[in-house]
Amino acid sequence: MLKVLSGEAVWPPPAWMMRQAGRYLPEYRATRATAGSFLDLCYTPDFAVEVTLQPIRRFGFDAAILFSDILVVPHALGQDVRFVEGEGPRLDPLSDRAAFERLREAGDGAVMTHLAPVFETVTRLRAELPAETTLLGFCGAPWTVASYMIGGRGTPDLAPSRALAEGDTALVDELIDRLVTVQTDYLVRQLEAGADAVQIFESHAGTLPKAMPASPGLIEPVGDVTESALPGGAAPDALTRWSLQPIARMIAGIRSRVPDAKIIVFARGSGLDGHARVVPETGADAVGVDWGVDLKALRGRVPASTVTQGNLHPETLIEGGAALDAAVDGIREAVEGLPHVFNLGHGITPQTPVAHVERMLARLRG
């Protein structure tokens, strides 16, 4: 996988899956029941190492991704974070400046001390994984994490975070800046602890290009054009302003301390145009491709040297059979001779049959 992230075409492509350590695996469900709460699972290295290794033992994926969650960062900053069974994460909403100022009281040293169990997990994983298996660290992108912090939960249109950004642009800018600083350090420490590469998850990129209201701080796309350097020196659009620029700052900060760091950016929902902009606007080594983008069309829009990752539909993996075979073959055809990492276009779902994952890999690897 590291060869691919360096721009080399490897055949068949290396493979891993987002959320590959998850509830579709019986061994994960058993460990999860023993661990207690989801945060206990994330913060206890014995449990986190075990569930990270489970899909590697079963399937022989080419990469393992650290088992954790993007919301451990707001938790480390002092925000109340809890996971409600069947409903997902809940946070005390960050709705005004007073709440933000309380979070700012947490110094960077205290934040990293809180996250120390994550770094221990990374170090132990690198020691236990096969040498040929890439270890991925990760975090959420600033806009995605800020959206959870502001809204207290994930919402389809991110109305709470958009409303606060419209009403108090300076506050959201300060929150984004804080997250850029903290999460840059967080990923650097994962790399120093033993991660071979990292992925930044912009799970809410799809809300940005058309959904953000126009204001001095929030710029909508100009017509159908969503380029970062618009003619005449126009301001950047919302995707660049709130997503790609903060990610680019993170990547520059990481590379100032770890010059050879390999970094993947997954900007879910940003469309064909948004995906094509990820690598040139952020400096990432690879772009994760969601299932809504035609991979062949994207490969036609970007230089042949661009590293892509994805983009099998998770529902196709659930369906299995001939449909799964055809989808895997389609991805193989789109990327033959090009640098690509095989993956899903979003995380694997709990109802996915294990046998279908086995079939997917067998088809991919011939």
mmCIF file of C-alpha atoms in Angstrom:
data_model
loop_
_atom_site.group_PDB
_atom_site.id
_atom_site.type_symbol
_atom_site.label_atom_id
_atom_site.label_comp_id
_atom_site.label_asym_id
_atom_site.label_seq_id
_atom_site.Cartn_x
_atom_site.Cartn_y
_atom_site.Cartn_z
ATOM 1 C CA MET A 1 0.000 0.000 0.000
ATOM 2 C CA LEU A 2 2.860 2.395 0.715
ATOM 3 C CA LYS A 3 4.141 1.822 -2.813
ATOM 4 C CA VAL A 4 0.746 2.907 -4.145
ATOM 5 C CA LEU A 5 0.661 5.982 -1.888
ATOM 6 C CA SER A 6 4.035 6.879 -3.416
ATOM 7 C CA GLY A 7 2.441 6.809 -6.881
ATOM 8 C CA GLU A 8 3.296 3.278 -8.020
ATOM 9 C CA ALA A 9 0.677 1.136 -9.756
ATOM 10 C CA VAL A 10 0.514 -2.234 -7.977
ATOM 11 C CA TRP A 11 -1.555 -5.131 -9.322
ATOM 12 C CA PRO A 12 -3.851 -6.293 -7.939
ATOM 13 C CA PRO A 13 -4.473 -3.129 -5.913
ATOM 14 C CA PRO A 14 -3.971 -3.331 -2.153
ATOM 15 C CA ALA A 15 -7.215 -3.456 -0.186
ATOM 16 C CA TRP A 16 -8.724 -2.433 3.121
ATOM 17 C CA MET A 17 -12.180 -1.269 4.203
ATOM 18 C CA MET A 18 -13.371 1.713 6.155
ATOM 19 C CA ARG A 19 -14.855 0.454 9.451
ATOM 20 C CA GLN A 20 -13.341 -2.955 8.741
ATOM 21 C CA ALA A 21 -13.200 -3.558 12.503
ATOM 22 C CA GLY A 22 -16.915 -3.473 13.197
ATOM 23 C CA ARG A 23 -20.209 -5.079 14.087
ATOM 24 C CA TYR A 24 -20.405 -7.301 10.997
ATOM 25 C CA LEU A 25 -17.706 -9.454 12.658
ATOM 26 C CA PRO A 26 -18.818 -11.821 15.454
ATOM 27 C CA GLU A 27 -15.441 -11.489 17.171
ATOM 28 C CA TYR A 28 -15.847 -7.711 17.266
ATOM 29 C CA ARG A 29 -19.284 -8.005 18.843
ATOM 30 C CA ALA A 30 -17.850 -10.273 21.531
ATOM 31 C CA THR A 31 -15.015 -7.857 22.339
ATOM 32 C CA ARG A 32 -17.395 -4.888 22.290
ATOM 33 C CA ALA A 33 -19.634 -6.607 24.849
ATOM 34 C CA THR A 34 -16.653 -7.234 27.130
ATOM 35 C CA ALA A 35 -15.322 -3.680 26.830
ATOM 36 C CA GLY A 36 -18.470 -1.968 28.075
ATOM 37 C CA SER A 37 -18.898 1.495 26.584
ATOM 38 C CA PHE A 38 -17.727 2.447 23.113
ATOM 39 C CA LEU A 39 -15.298 5.006 24.537
ATOM 40 C CA ASP A 40 -13.847 2.326 26.824
ATOM 41 C CA LEU A 41 -13.254 0.272 23.684
ATOM 42 C CA CYS A 42 -11.432 3.220 22.078
ATOM 43 C CA TYR A 43 -9.354 4.188 25.103
ATOM 44 C CA THR A 44 -8.315 0.733 26.335
ATOM 45 C CA PRO A 45 -5.295 -0.408 24.281
ATOM 46 C CA ASP A 46 -5.928 -4.116 24.977
ATOM 47 C CA PHE A 47 -9.384 -3.866 23.395
ATOM 48 C CA ALA A 48 -8.462 -1.406 20.643
ATOM 49 C CA VAL A 49 -5.486 -3.517 19.528
ATOM 50 C CA GLU A 50 -7.592 -6.672 19.499
ATOM 51 C CA VAL A 51 -10.423 -5.308 17.362
ATOM 52 C CA THR A 52 -7.979 -3.640 14.951
ATOM 53 C CA LEU A 53 -6.239 -6.984 14.390
ATOM 54 C CA GLN A 54 -9.426 -9.037 13.958
ATOM 55 C CA PRO A 55 -10.088 -8.236 10.260
ATOM 56 C CA ILE A 56 -6.381 -8.637 9.474
ATOM 57 C CA ARG A 57 -6.380 -12.149 10.924
ATOM 58 C CA ARG A 58 -9.600 -13.098 9.143
ATOM 59 C CA PHE A 59 -9.135 -11.497 5.715
ATOM 60 C CA GLY A 60 -5.467 -10.542 5.334
ATOM 61 C CA PHE A 61 -6.188 -6.953 4.369
ATOM 62 C CA ASP A 62 -3.205 -4.954 3.142
ATOM 63 C CA ALA A 63 -3.805 -2.240 5.736
ATOM 64 C CA ALA A 64 -5.094 -2.043 9.291
ATOM 65 C CA ILE A 65 -6.696 1.163 10.501
ATOM 66 C CA LEU A 66 -6.403 2.193 14.120
ATOM 67 C CA PHE A 67 -9.619 1.503 16.018
ATOM 68 C CA SER A 68 -10.779 4.782 17.523
ATOM 69 C CA ASP A 69 -13.259 7.546 16.673
ATOM 70 C CA ILE A 70 -13.027 11.072 15.303
ATOM 71 C CA LEU A 71 -14.829 12.360 18.415
ATOM 72 C CA VAL A 72 -12.068 11.467 20.858
ATOM 73 C CA VAL A 73 -10.610 14.879 19.973
ATOM 74 C CA PRO A 74 -13.579 16.967 21.207
ATOM 75 C CA HIS A 75 -13.724 14.619 24.203
ATOM 76 C CA ALA A 76 -10.059 15.380 24.913
ATOM 77 C CA LEU A 77 -10.815 19.099 24.571
ATOM 78 C CA GLY A 78 -13.319 18.773 27.405
ATOM 79 C CA GLN A 79 -16.628 18.423 25.581
ATOM 80 C CA ASP A 80 -19.038 15.813 26.902
ATOM 81 C CA VAL A 81 -19.223 12.953 24.369
ATOM 82 C CA ARG A 82 -21.324 9.831 24.726
ATOM 83 C CA PHE A 83 -22.497 7.096 22.374
ATOM 84 C CA VAL A 84 -26.153 6.097 22.563
ATOM 85 C CA GLU A 85 -26.833 2.528 21.454
ATOM 86 C CA GLY A 86 -28.778 2.516 18.202
ATOM 87 C CA GLU A 87 -28.571 6.301 17.825
ATOM 88 C CA GLY A 88 -24.879 7.170 17.568
ATOM 89 C CA PRO A 89 -22.801 9.935 19.180
ATOM 90 C CA ARG A 90 -24.218 12.716 21.315
ATOM 91 C CA LEU A 91 -22.288 15.798 22.453
ATOM 92 C CA ASP A 92 -23.253 18.802 24.538
ATOM 93 C CA PRO A 93 -23.734 21.362 21.732
ATOM 94 C CA LEU A 94 -21.140 24.083 21.390
ATOM 95 C CA SER A 95 -23.629 26.836 20.682
ATOM 96 C CA ASP A 96 -21.965 30.049 21.859
ATOM 97 C CA ARG A 97 -18.653 31.708 22.645
ATOM 98 C CA ALA A 98 -18.849 30.945 26.358
ATOM 99 C CA ALA A 99 -18.930 27.218 25.640
ATOM 100 C CA PHE A 100 -16.012 27.586 23.251
ATOM 101 C CA GLU A 101 -13.966 29.542 25.790
ATOM 102 C CA ARG A 102 -14.424 26.718 28.305
ATOM 103 C CA LEU A 103 -12.949 24.294 25.765
ATOM 104 C CA ARG A 104 -10.006 26.631 25.113
ATOM 105 C CA GLU A 105 -8.970 26.252 28.729
ATOM 106 C CA ALA A 106 -7.692 22.750 27.912
ATOM 107 C CA GLY A 107 -4.027 23.203 27.037
ATOM 108 C CA ASP A 108 -2.494 21.220 24.180
ATOM 109 C CA GLY A 109 -0.406 19.186 26.614
ATOM 110 C CA ALA A 110 -3.494 18.101 28.541
ATOM 111 C CA VAL A 111 -5.258 17.181 25.304
ATOM 112 C CA MET A 112 -2.394 14.933 24.178
ATOM 113 C CA THR A 113 -2.143 13.368 27.639
ATOM 114 C CA HIS A 114 -5.831 12.479 27.392
ATOM 115 C CA LEU A 115 -5.131 10.838 24.015
ATOM 116 C CA ALA A 116 -2.075 8.913 25.217
ATOM 117 C CA PRO A 117 -3.918 5.544 25.176
ATOM 118 C CA VAL A 118 -4.474 6.032 21.432
ATOM 119 C CA PHE A 119 -0.744 6.464 20.858
ATOM 120 C CA GLU A 120 -0.030 3.386 22.959
ATOM 121 C CA THR A 121 -2.479 1.432 20.795
ATOM 122 C CA VAL A 122 -0.667 2.580 17.639
ATOM 123 C CA THR A 123 2.735 1.527 18.998
ATOM 124 C CA ARG A 124 1.457 -1.886 20.036
ATOM 125 C CA LEU A 125 -0.287 -2.419 16.721
ATOM 126 C CA ARG A 126 2.832 -1.676 14.702
ATOM 127 C CA ALA A 127 4.712 -4.237 16.788
ATOM 128 C CA GLU A 128 2.033 -6.918 16.354
ATOM 129 C CA LEU A 129 1.044 -6.431 12.723
ATOM 130 C CA PRO A 130 2.813 -8.300 9.927
ATOM 131 C CA ALA A 131 5.610 -6.187 8.459
ATOM 132 C CA GLU A 132 3.850 -6.060 5.076
ATOM 133 C CA THR A 133 0.608 -4.670 6.557
ATOM 134 C CA THR A 134 0.322 -0.896 6.462
ATOM 135 C CA LEU A 135 -0.916 0.715 9.686
ATOM 136 C CA LEU A 136 -3.200 3.713 9.182
ATOM 137 C CA GLY A 137 -3.895 6.379 11.745
ATOM 138 C CA PHE A 138 -6.698 8.892 11.270
ATOM 139 C CA CYS A 139 -8.724 11.832 12.480
ATOM 140 C CA GLY A 140 -11.737 13.810 11.311
ATOM 141 C CA ALA A 141 -11.347 16.925 9.193
ATOM 142 C CA PRO A 142 -11.850 20.215 11.069
ATOM 143 C CA TRP A 143 -15.198 21.010 9.405
ATOM 144 C CA THR A 144 -16.631 17.566 10.158
ATOM 145 C CA VAL A 145 -15.474 17.554 13.784
ATOM 146 C CA ALA A 146 -16.632 21.152 14.293
ATOM 147 C CA SER A 147 -20.052 20.234 12.907
ATOM 148 C CA TYR A 148 -20.482 17.508 15.507
ATOM 149 C CA MET A 149 -19.229 19.830 18.236
ATOM 150 C CA ILE A 150 -21.664 22.594 17.288
ATOM 151 C CA GLY A 151 -24.721 20.467 16.551
ATOM 152 C CA GLY A 152 -24.241 17.857 19.256
ATOM 153 C CA ARG A 153 -24.887 15.104 16.726
ATOM 154 C CA GLY A 154 -24.727 14.405 13.010
ATOM 155 C CA THR A 155 -27.586 15.892 10.978
ATOM 156 C CA PRO A 156 -28.206 15.482 7.234
ATOM 157 C CA ASP A 157 -27.891 19.194 6.405
ATOM 158 C CA LEU A 158 -25.703 20.317 9.343
ATOM 159 C CA ALA A 159 -28.186 23.131 10.022
ATOM 160 C CA PRO A 160 -26.800 24.000 13.507
ATOM 161 C CA SER A 161 -23.208 24.433 12.331
ATOM 162 C CA ARG A 162 -24.260 26.311 9.211
ATOM 163 C CA ALA A 163 -26.439 28.638 11.282
ATOM 164 C CA LEU A 164 -23.633 29.377 13.758
ATOM 165 C CA ALA A 165 -21.176 29.912 10.915
ATOM 166 C CA GLU A 166 -23.578 32.420 9.388
ATOM 167 C CA GLY A 167 -24.273 34.169 12.705
ATOM 168 C CA ASP A 168 -20.773 34.143 14.191
ATOM 169 C CA THR A 169 -18.242 33.428 11.465
ATOM 170 C CA ALA A 170 -15.358 34.489 13.695
ATOM 171 C CA LEU A 171 -16.272 31.918 16.334
ATOM 172 C CA VAL A 172 -16.396 29.068 13.815
ATOM 173 C CA ASP A 173 -13.094 30.252 12.356
ATOM 174 C CA GLU A 174 -11.554 30.109 15.832
ATOM 175 C CA LEU A 175 -12.937 26.612 16.388
ATOM 176 C CA ILE A 176 -11.578 25.446 13.027
ATOM 177 C CA ASP A 177 -8.192 26.990 13.872
ATOM 178 C CA ARG A 178 -8.145 25.183 17.222
ATOM 179 C CA LEU A 179 -8.956 21.879 15.558
ATOM 180 C CA VAL A 180 -6.299 22.396 12.877
ATOM 181 C CA THR A 181 -3.682 22.892 15.593
ATOM 182 C CA VAL A 182 -4.769 20.032 17.851
ATOM 183 C CA GLN A 183 -5.398 17.494 15.104
ATOM 184 C CA THR A 184 -2.144 18.266 13.312
ATOM 185 C CA ASP A 185 -0.347 17.380 16.532
ATOM 186 C CA TYR A 186 -2.616 14.352 16.989
ATOM 187 C CA LEU A 187 -1.709 12.899 13.586
ATOM 188 C CA VAL A 188 1.988 13.701 13.981
ATOM 189 C CA ARG A 189 2.000 11.781 17.251
ATOM 190 C CA GLN A 190 0.247 8.831 15.605
ATOM 191 C CA LEU A 191 2.933 8.796 12.910
ATOM 192 C CA GLU A 192 5.676 9.053 15.536
ATOM 193 C CA ALA A 193 4.058 6.200 17.479
ATOM 194 C CA GLY A 194 4.255 3.871 14.471
ATOM 195 C CA ALA A 195 1.508 4.674 11.951
ATOM 196 C CA ASP A 196 2.739 4.278 8.362
ATOM 197 C CA ALA A 197 0.156 6.678 6.905
ATOM 198 C CA VAL A 198 -2.914 8.617 8.023
ATOM 199 C CA GLN A 199 -6.355 9.378 6.651
ATOM 200 C CA ILE A 200 -8.365 12.567 7.233
ATOM 201 C CA PHE A 201 -12.110 11.954 7.138
ATOM 202 C CA GLU A 202 -14.179 14.861 5.784
ATOM 203 C CA SER A 203 -17.466 13.021 6.212
ATOM 204 C CA HIS A 204 -19.559 16.189 5.782
ATOM 205 C CA ALA A 205 -17.964 17.680 2.671
ATOM 206 C CA GLY A 206 -21.219 17.137 0.788
ATOM 207 C CA THR A 207 -22.989 19.872 2.732
ATOM 208 C CA LEU A 208 -20.567 22.566 1.687
ATOM 209 C CA PRO A 209 -20.502 23.458 -2.030
ATOM 210 C CA LYS A 210 -24.211 24.299 -2.415
ATOM 211 C CA ALA A 211 -25.609 24.377 1.098
ATOM 212 C CA MET A 212 -23.630 27.177 2.715
ATOM 213 C CA PRO A 213 -25.405 30.575 2.748
ATOM 214 C CA ALA A 214 -23.610 33.574 1.296
ATOM 215 C CA SER A 215 -22.070 36.069 3.730
ATOM 216 C CA PRO A 216 -18.713 37.780 4.165
ATOM 217 C CA GLY A 217 -17.427 34.545 5.659
ATOM 218 C CA LEU A 218 -19.411 31.958 3.701
ATOM 219 C CA ILE A 219 -19.091 32.048 -0.050
ATOM 220 C CA GLU A 220 -21.316 29.966 -2.278
ATOM 221 C CA PRO A 221 -19.985 28.487 -5.536
ATOM 222 C CA VAL A 222 -19.980 30.884 -8.477
ATOM 223 C CA GLY A 223 -22.443 29.371 -10.954
ATOM 224 C CA ASP A 224 -21.404 25.806 -11.667
ATOM 225 C CA VAL A 225 -17.731 26.574 -11.067
ATOM 226 C CA THR A 226 -16.212 25.455 -7.768
ATOM 227 C CA GLU A 227 -12.531 26.155 -8.252
ATOM 228 C CA SER A 228 -10.292 27.431 -5.503
ATOM 229 C CA ALA A 229 -8.548 30.084 -7.581
ATOM 230 C CA LEU A 230 -11.414 31.839 -9.330
ATOM 231 C CA PRO A 231 -10.753 34.361 -12.122
ATOM 232 C CA GLY A 232 -10.139 37.908 -10.975
ATOM 233 C CA GLY A 233 -9.071 36.900 -7.484
ATOM 234 C CA ALA A 234 -12.590 35.982 -6.342
ATOM 235 C CA ALA A 235 -13.010 34.506 -2.871
ATOM 236 C CA PRO A 236 -12.871 30.727 -2.499
ATOM 237 C CA ASP A 237 -16.102 28.771 -2.434
ATOM 238 C CA ALA A 238 -17.429 27.079 0.691
ATOM 239 C CA LEU A 239 -15.766 23.718 0.050
ATOM 240 C CA THR A 240 -12.357 25.352 -0.182
ATOM 241 C CA ARG A 241 -13.026 27.892 2.582
ATOM 242 C CA TRP A 242 -14.245 25.496 5.253
ATOM 243 C CA SER A 243 -12.884 22.110 4.214
ATOM 244 C CA LEU A 244 -9.951 21.996 1.823
ATOM 245 C CA GLN A 245 -8.020 24.991 3.155
ATOM 246 C CA PRO A 246 -8.055 23.790 6.804
ATOM 247 C CA ILE A 247 -7.039 20.312 5.650
ATOM 248 C CA ALA A 248 -4.219 21.832 3.587
ATOM 249 C CA ARG A 249 -3.006 23.661 6.707
ATOM 250 C CA MET A 250 -3.039 20.401 8.631
ATOM 251 C CA ILE A 251 -1.065 18.603 5.933
ATOM 252 C CA ALA A 252 1.507 21.392 5.738
ATOM 253 C CA GLY A 253 1.873 21.248 9.520
ATOM 254 C CA ILE A 254 2.280 17.483 9.511
ATOM 255 C CA ARG A 255 4.879 17.579 6.748
ATOM 256 C CA SER A 256 6.855 20.284 8.548
ATOM 257 C CA ARG A 257 7.476 17.702 11.274
ATOM 258 C CA VAL A 258 7.199 14.423 9.327
ATOM 259 C CA PRO A 259 8.321 15.345 5.789
ATOM 260 C CA ASP A 260 7.636 11.941 4.237
ATOM 261 C CA ALA A 261 4.183 11.472 5.820
ATOM 262 C CA LYS A 262 1.676 9.708 3.575
ATOM 263 C CA ILE A 263 -1.796 11.252 3.848
ATOM 264 C CA ILE A 264 -5.173 10.272 2.379
ATOM 265 C CA VAL A 265 -8.126 12.687 2.338
ATOM 266 C CA PHE A 266 -11.687 11.363 2.058
ATOM 267 C CA ALA A 267 -14.123 14.190 1.191
ATOM 268 C CA ARG A 268 -17.424 12.318 1.146
ATOM 269 C CA GLY A 269 -20.233 13.825 -0.871
ATOM 270 C CA SER A 270 -18.145 16.500 -2.592
ATOM 271 C CA GLY A 271 -18.999 15.191 -6.063
ATOM 272 C CA LEU A 272 -16.818 14.611 -9.089
ATOM 273 C CA ASP A 273 -15.509 18.174 -9.075
ATOM 274 C CA GLY A 274 -14.778 18.194 -5.353
ATOM 275 C CA HIS A 275 -12.944 14.880 -5.508
ATOM 276 C CA ALA A 276 -10.813 16.153 -8.392
ATOM 277 C CA ARG A 277 -9.776 19.154 -6.269
ATOM 278 C CA VAL A 278 -8.697 17.279 -3.146
ATOM 279 C CA VAL A 279 -5.102 16.427 -4.057
ATOM 280 C CA PRO A 280 -4.136 19.716 -5.775
ATOM 281 C CA GLU A 281 -5.799 21.910 -3.113
ATOM 282 C CA THR A 282 -4.674 20.041 0.009
ATOM 283 C CA GLY A 283 -1.371 18.435 -0.943
ATOM 284 C CA ALA A 284 -2.651 14.990 0.038
ATOM 285 C CA ASP A 285 -1.011 11.882 -1.400
ATOM 286 C CA ALA A 286 -4.342 10.248 -2.244
ATOM 287 C CA VAL A 287 -8.037 11.017 -2.561
ATOM 288 C CA GLY A 288 -10.615 8.676 -1.082
ATOM 289 C CA VAL A 289 -13.524 8.277 -3.509
ATOM 290 C CA ASP A 290 -17.072 7.833 -2.255
ATOM 291 C CA TRP A 291 -19.586 5.535 -3.930
ATOM 292 C CA GLY A 292 -21.469 8.439 -5.532
ATOM 293 C CA VAL A 293 -18.601 9.284 -7.906
ATOM 294 C CA ASP A 294 -17.928 7.462 -11.168
ATOM 295 C CA LEU A 295 -14.371 6.253 -10.638
ATOM 296 C CA LYS A 296 -13.586 6.024 -14.336
ATOM 297 C CA ALA A 297 -14.829 9.590 -14.869
ATOM 298 C CA LEU A 298 -12.685 10.825 -11.975
ATOM 299 C CA ARG A 299 -9.620 9.046 -13.328
ATOM 300 C CA GLY A 300 -10.266 10.893 -16.591
ATOM 301 C CA ARG A 301 -10.322 14.249 -14.776
ATOM 302 C CA VAL A 302 -7.099 13.914 -12.778
ATOM 303 C CA PRO A 303 -3.474 13.276 -13.787
ATOM 304 C CA ALA A 304 -2.552 9.608 -14.224
ATOM 305 C CA SER A 305 -0.182 9.959 -11.266
ATOM 306 C CA THR A 306 -3.052 10.787 -8.871
ATOM 307 C CA VAL A 307 -3.584 8.098 -6.245
ATOM 308 C CA THR A 308 -7.230 7.160 -5.733
ATOM 309 C CA GLN A 309 -8.929 4.980 -3.116
ATOM 310 C CA GLY A 310 -12.406 3.432 -3.099
ATOM 311 C CA ASN A 311 -15.214 3.268 -4.187
ATOM 312 C CA LEU A 312 -17.343 0.120 -3.922
ATOM 313 C CA HIS A 313 -20.891 0.809 -2.719
ATOM 314 C CA PRO A 314 -21.427 -0.751 0.737
ATOM 315 C CA GLU A 315 -24.893 -1.914 -0.356
ATOM 316 C CA THR A 316 -23.359 -3.825 -3.261
ATOM 317 C CA LEU A 317 -21.206 -5.657 -0.736
ATOM 318 C CA ILE A 318 -24.370 -6.543 1.174
ATOM 319 C CA GLU A 319 -26.058 -7.766 -2.029
ATOM 320 C CA GLY A 320 -23.144 -9.985 -3.036
ATOM 321 C CA GLY A 321 -23.336 -12.430 -5.925
ATOM 322 C CA ALA A 322 -23.050 -11.351 -9.538
ATOM 323 C CA ALA A 323 -23.647 -7.693 -8.706
ATOM 324 C CA LEU A 324 -20.649 -7.685 -6.382
ATOM 325 C CA ASP A 325 -18.468 -9.453 -8.943
ATOM 326 C CA ALA A 326 -19.430 -6.923 -11.613
ATOM 327 C CA ALA A 327 -18.738 -3.961 -9.344
ATOM 328 C CA VAL A 328 -15.303 -5.269 -8.361
ATOM 329 C CA ASP A 329 -14.497 -5.933 -12.016
ATOM 330 C CA GLY A 330 -15.600 -2.395 -12.889
ATOM 331 C CA ILE A 331 -13.223 -0.884 -10.349
ATOM 332 C CA ARG A 332 -10.383 -3.114 -11.570
ATOM 333 C CA GLU A 333 -11.028 -1.969 -15.140
ATOM 334 C CA ALA A 334 -11.122 1.716 -14.155
ATOM 335 C CA VAL A 335 -7.775 1.630 -12.333
ATOM 336 C CA GLU A 336 -5.694 -0.945 -14.204
ATOM 337 C CA GLY A 337 -2.187 0.431 -14.626
ATOM 338 C CA LEU A 338 -2.901 3.323 -12.241
ATOM 339 C CA PRO A 339 -2.094 3.840 -8.543
ATOM 340 C CA HIS A 340 -5.200 2.815 -6.591
ATOM 341 C CA VAL A 341 -6.151 1.411 -3.191
ATOM 342 C CA PHE A 342 -9.256 -0.786 -3.239
ATOM 343 C CA ASN A 343 -11.819 0.203 -0.606
ATOM 344 C CA LEU A 344 -15.483 0.925 -0.083
ATOM 345 C CA GLY A 345 -17.026 4.286 -0.861
ATOM 346 C CA HIS A 346 -18.091 4.569 2.782
ATOM 347 C CA GLY A 347 -17.886 2.362 5.870
ATOM 348 C CA ILE A 348 -18.966 -1.276 5.863
ATOM 349 C CA THR A 349 -22.385 -1.758 7.494
ATOM 350 C CA PRO A 350 -23.210 -4.188 10.326
ATOM 351 C CA GLN A 351 -25.528 -6.354 8.224
ATOM 352 C CA THR A 352 -22.812 -7.230 5.684
ATOM 353 C CA PRO A 353 -22.267 -11.015 5.422
ATOM 354 C CA VAL A 354 -18.683 -12.056 6.155
ATOM 355 C CA ALA A 355 -18.803 -14.390 3.150
ATOM 356 C CA HIS A 356 -19.373 -11.416 0.857
ATOM 357 C CA VAL A 357 -16.169 -9.757 2.081
ATOM 358 C CA GLU A 358 -14.319 -12.972 1.338
ATOM 359 C CA ARG A 359 -15.853 -13.109 -2.138
ATOM 360 C CA MET A 360 -14.945 -9.449 -2.791
ATOM 361 C CA LEU A 361 -11.289 -10.041 -1.951
ATOM 362 C CA ALA A 362 -11.126 -13.275 -3.920
ATOM 363 C CA ARG A 363 -12.532 -11.486 -6.961
ATOM 364 C CA LEU A 364 -10.172 -8.546 -6.560
ATOM 365 C CA ARG A 365 -7.106 -10.737 -6.134
ATOM 366 C CA GLY A 366 -8.019 -13.223 -8.804
#
